[in-house]
PDB file of C-alpha atoms in Angstrom:
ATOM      1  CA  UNK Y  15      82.357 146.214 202.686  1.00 56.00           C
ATOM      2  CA  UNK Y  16      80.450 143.485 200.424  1.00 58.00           C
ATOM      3  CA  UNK Y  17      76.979 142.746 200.794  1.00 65.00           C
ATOM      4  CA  UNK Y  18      77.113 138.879 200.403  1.00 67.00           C
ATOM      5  CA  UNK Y  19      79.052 135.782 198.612  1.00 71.00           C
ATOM      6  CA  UNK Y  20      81.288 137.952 195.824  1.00 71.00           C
ATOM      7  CA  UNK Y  21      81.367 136.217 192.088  1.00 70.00           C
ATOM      8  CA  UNK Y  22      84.393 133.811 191.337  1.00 73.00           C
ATOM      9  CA  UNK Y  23      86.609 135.114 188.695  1.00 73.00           C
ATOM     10  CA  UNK Y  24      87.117 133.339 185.657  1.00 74.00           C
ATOM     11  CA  UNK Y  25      90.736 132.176 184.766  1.00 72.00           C
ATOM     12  CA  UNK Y  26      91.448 133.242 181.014  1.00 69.00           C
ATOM     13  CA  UNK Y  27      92.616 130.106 179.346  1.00 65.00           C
ATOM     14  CA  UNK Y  28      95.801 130.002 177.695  1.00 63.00           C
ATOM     15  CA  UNK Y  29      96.434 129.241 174.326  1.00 56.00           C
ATOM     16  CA  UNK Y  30      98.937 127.414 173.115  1.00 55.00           C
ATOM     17  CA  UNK Y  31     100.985 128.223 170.200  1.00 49.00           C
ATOM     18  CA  UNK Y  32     100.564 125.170 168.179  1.00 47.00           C
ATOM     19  CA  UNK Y  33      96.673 125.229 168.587  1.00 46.00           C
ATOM     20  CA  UNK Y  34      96.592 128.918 166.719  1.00 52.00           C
ATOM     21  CA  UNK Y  35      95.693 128.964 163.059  1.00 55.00           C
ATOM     22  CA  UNK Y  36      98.672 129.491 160.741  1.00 57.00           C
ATOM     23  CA  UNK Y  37     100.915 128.761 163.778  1.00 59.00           C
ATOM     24  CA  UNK Y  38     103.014 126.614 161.253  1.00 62.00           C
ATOM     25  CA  UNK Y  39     102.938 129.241 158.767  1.00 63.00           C
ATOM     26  CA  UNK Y  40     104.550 131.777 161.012  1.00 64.00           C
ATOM     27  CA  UNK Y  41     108.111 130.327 161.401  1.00 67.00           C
ATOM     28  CA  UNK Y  42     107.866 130.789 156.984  1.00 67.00           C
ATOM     29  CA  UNK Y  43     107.177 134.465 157.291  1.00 68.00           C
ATOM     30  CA  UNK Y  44     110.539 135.648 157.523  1.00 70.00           C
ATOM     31  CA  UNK Y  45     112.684 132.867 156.148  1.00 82.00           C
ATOM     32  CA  UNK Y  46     110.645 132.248 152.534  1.00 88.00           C
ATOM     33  CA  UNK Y  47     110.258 134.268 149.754  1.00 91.00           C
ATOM     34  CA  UNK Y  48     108.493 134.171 146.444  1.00 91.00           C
ATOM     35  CA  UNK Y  49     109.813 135.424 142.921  1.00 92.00           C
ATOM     36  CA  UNK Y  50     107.785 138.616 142.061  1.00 92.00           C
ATOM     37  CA  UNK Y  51     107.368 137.441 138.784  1.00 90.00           C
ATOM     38  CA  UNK Y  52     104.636 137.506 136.511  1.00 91.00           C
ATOM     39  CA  UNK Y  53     102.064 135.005 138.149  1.00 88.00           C
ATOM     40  CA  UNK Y  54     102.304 136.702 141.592  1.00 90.00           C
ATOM     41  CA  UNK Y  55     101.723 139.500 139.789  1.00 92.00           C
ATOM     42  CA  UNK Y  56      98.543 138.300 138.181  1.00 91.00           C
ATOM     43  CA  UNK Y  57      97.401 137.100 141.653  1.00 89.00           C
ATOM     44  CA  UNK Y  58      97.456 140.541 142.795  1.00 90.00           C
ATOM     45  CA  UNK Y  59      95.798 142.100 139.307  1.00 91.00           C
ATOM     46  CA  UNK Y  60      93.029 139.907 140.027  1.00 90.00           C
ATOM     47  CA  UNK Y  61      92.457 141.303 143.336  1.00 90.00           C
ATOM     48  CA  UNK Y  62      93.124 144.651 142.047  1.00 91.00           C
ATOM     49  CA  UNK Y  63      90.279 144.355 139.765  1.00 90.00           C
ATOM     50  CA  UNK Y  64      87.592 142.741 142.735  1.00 88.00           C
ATOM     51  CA  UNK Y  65      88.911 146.051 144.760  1.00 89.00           C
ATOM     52  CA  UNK Y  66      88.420 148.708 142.250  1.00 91.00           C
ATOM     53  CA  UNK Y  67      91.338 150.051 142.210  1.00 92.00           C
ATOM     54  CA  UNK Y  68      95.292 149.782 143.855  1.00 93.00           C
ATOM     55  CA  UNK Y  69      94.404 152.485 146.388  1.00 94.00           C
ATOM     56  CA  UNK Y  70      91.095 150.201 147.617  1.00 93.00           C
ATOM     57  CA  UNK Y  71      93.179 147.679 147.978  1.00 92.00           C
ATOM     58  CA  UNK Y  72      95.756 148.622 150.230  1.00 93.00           C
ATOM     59  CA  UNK Y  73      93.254 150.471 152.365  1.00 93.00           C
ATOM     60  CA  UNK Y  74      91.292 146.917 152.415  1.00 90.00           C
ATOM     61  CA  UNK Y  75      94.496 144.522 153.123  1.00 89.00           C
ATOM     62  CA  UNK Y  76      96.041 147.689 155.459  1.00 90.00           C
ATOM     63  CA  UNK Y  77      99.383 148.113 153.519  1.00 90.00           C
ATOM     64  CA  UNK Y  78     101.055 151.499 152.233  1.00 93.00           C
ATOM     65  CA  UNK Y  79     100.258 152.577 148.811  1.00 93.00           C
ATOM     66  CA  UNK Y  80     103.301 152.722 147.618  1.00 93.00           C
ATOM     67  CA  UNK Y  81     104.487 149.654 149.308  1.00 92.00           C
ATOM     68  CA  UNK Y  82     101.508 147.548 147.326  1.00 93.00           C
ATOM     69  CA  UNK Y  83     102.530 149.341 143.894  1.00 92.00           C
ATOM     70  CA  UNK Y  84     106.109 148.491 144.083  1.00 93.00           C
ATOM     71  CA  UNK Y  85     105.459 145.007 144.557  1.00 92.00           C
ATOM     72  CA  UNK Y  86     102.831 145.586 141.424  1.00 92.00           C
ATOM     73  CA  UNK Y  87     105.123 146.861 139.088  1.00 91.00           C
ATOM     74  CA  UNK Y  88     108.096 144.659 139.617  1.00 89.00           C
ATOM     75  CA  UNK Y  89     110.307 147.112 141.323  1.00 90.00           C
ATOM     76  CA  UNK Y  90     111.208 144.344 144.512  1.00 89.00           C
ATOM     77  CA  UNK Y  91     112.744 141.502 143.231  1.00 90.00           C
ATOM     78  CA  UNK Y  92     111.140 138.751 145.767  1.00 91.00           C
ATOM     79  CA  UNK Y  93     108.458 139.121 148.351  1.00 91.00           C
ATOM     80  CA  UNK Y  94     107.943 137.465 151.418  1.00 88.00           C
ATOM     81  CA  UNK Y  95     105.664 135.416 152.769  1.00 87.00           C
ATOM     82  CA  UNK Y  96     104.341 137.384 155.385  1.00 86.00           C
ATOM     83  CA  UNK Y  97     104.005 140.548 152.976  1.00 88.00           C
ATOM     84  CA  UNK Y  98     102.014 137.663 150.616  1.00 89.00           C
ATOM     85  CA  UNK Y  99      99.987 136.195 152.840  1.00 85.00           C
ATOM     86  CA  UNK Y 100      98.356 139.829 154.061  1.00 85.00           C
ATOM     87  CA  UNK Y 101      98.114 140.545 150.349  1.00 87.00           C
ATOM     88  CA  UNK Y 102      96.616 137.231 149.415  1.00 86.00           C
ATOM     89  CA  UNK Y 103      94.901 136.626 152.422  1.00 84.00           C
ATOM     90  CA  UNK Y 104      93.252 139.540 153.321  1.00 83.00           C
ATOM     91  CA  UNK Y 105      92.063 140.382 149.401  1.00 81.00           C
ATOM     92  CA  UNK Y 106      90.160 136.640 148.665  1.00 79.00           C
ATOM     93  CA  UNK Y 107      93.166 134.893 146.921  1.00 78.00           C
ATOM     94  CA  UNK Y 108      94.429 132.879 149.680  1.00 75.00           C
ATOM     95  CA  UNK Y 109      94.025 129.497 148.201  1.00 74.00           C
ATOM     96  CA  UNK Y 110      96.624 130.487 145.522  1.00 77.00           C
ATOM     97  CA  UNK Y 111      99.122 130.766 148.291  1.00 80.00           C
ATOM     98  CA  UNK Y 112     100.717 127.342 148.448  1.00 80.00           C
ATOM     99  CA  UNK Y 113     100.824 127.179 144.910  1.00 85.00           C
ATOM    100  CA  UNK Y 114     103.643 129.831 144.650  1.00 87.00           C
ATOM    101  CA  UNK Y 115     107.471 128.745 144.517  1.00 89.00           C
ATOM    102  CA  UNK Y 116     108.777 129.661 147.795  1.00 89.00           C
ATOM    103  CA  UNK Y 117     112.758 129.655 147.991  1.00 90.00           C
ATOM    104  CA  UNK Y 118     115.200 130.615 150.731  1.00 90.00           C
ATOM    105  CA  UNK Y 119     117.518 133.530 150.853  1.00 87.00           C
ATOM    106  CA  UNK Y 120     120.349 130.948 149.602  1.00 89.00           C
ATOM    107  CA  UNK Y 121     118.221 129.762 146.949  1.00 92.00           C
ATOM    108  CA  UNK Y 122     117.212 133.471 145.780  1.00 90.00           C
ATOM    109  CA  UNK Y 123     121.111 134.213 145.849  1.00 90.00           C
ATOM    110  CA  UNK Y 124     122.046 130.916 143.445  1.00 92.00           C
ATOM    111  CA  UNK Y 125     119.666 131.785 141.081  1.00 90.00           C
ATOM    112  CA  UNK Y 126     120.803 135.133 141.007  1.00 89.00           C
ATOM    113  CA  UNK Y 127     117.616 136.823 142.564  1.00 87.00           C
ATOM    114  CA  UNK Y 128     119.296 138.641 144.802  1.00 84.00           C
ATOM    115  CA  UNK Y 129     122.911 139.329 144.712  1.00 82.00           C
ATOM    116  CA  UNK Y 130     125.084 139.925 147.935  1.00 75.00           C
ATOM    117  CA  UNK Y 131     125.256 142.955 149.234  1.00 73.00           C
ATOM    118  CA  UNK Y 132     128.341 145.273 149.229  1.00 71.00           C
ATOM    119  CA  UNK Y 133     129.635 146.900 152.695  1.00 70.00           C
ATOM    120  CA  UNK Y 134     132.894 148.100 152.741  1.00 68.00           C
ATOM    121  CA  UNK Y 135     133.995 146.255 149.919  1.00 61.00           C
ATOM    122  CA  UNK Y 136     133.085 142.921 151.628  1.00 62.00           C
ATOM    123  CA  UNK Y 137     130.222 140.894 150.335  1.00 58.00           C
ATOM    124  CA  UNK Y 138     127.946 139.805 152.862  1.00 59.00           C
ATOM    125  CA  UNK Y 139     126.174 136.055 152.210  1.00 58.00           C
ATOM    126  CA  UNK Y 140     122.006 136.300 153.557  1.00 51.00           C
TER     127      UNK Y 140
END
C-alpha cells in the first residue's frame, strides 16, 4: 500500500552508435594494422619512460606484461589498431595515432609482412 502520488520513473535515453566517441574508429579495430617497426616502437619507449618502467605501464594501460613486451621488442610483426589505440591512448600518446601507416591484412601479405599461413599443406589468404 502507497502513501500518496508515487515518483515517475525516468526513461534511460538511448544512445546511438554514431553519437559515441571513436564510434568510427571501431569498425578499424580489427581490420587495420600497423608495422611494428621502429617508430611505433619509439611511441611506446616514450611512454615507457613517463611510466617508469614496462611493468607500470601495462598495469596503467591494463594489458599483460608479456603481451606489452612482445610488441616492445619486435617479436609480433604488425599490431592492431585496437591493441594501439589502448597502448597509445591510455599512456598520453594518442595524438601520434593517425600518424602511423595503417595497412590491411592484404596489404601486410604483399609486402611480405605476414606470409600465409600453412594448414594441411594449403595456404590460406587473410
Amino acid at each position: 500500500m502507497t502513501t500518496g502520488a508515487e515518483p515517475k520513473r525516468r526513461r534511460k535515453r538511448k544512445r546511438k552508435n554514431e553519437s559515441r566517441p571513436y564510434a568510427n574508429q571501431r569498425t578499424l579495430w580489427d581490420t587495420r594494422w600497423t608495422p611494428n617497426d621502429d617508430a611505433f616502437r619509439d611511441l611506446i619507449f616514450y611512454a615507457v619512460t613517463e611510466a617508469g618502467s614496462v611493468a607500470s605501464l601495462a598495469r596503467i594501460i591494463g594489458m599483460k606484461y608479456r603481451h606489452l613486451r612482445r610488441i616492445l621488442h619486435g617479436e609480433s610483426k604488425a599490431v592492431s589498431f585496437r591493441i594501439a589505440d589502448q597502448i597509445l591512448a591510455r599512456s598520453g600518446v594518442a595524438y601520434k595515432l593517425q600518424e602511423l601507416e595503417w595497412l590491411t591484412v592484404e596489404e601486410l601479405l604483399e609486402r611480405g609482412i605476414w606470409k600465409p599461413q600453412q594448414i594441411f599443406g594449403k595456404a590460406i589468404r587473410g
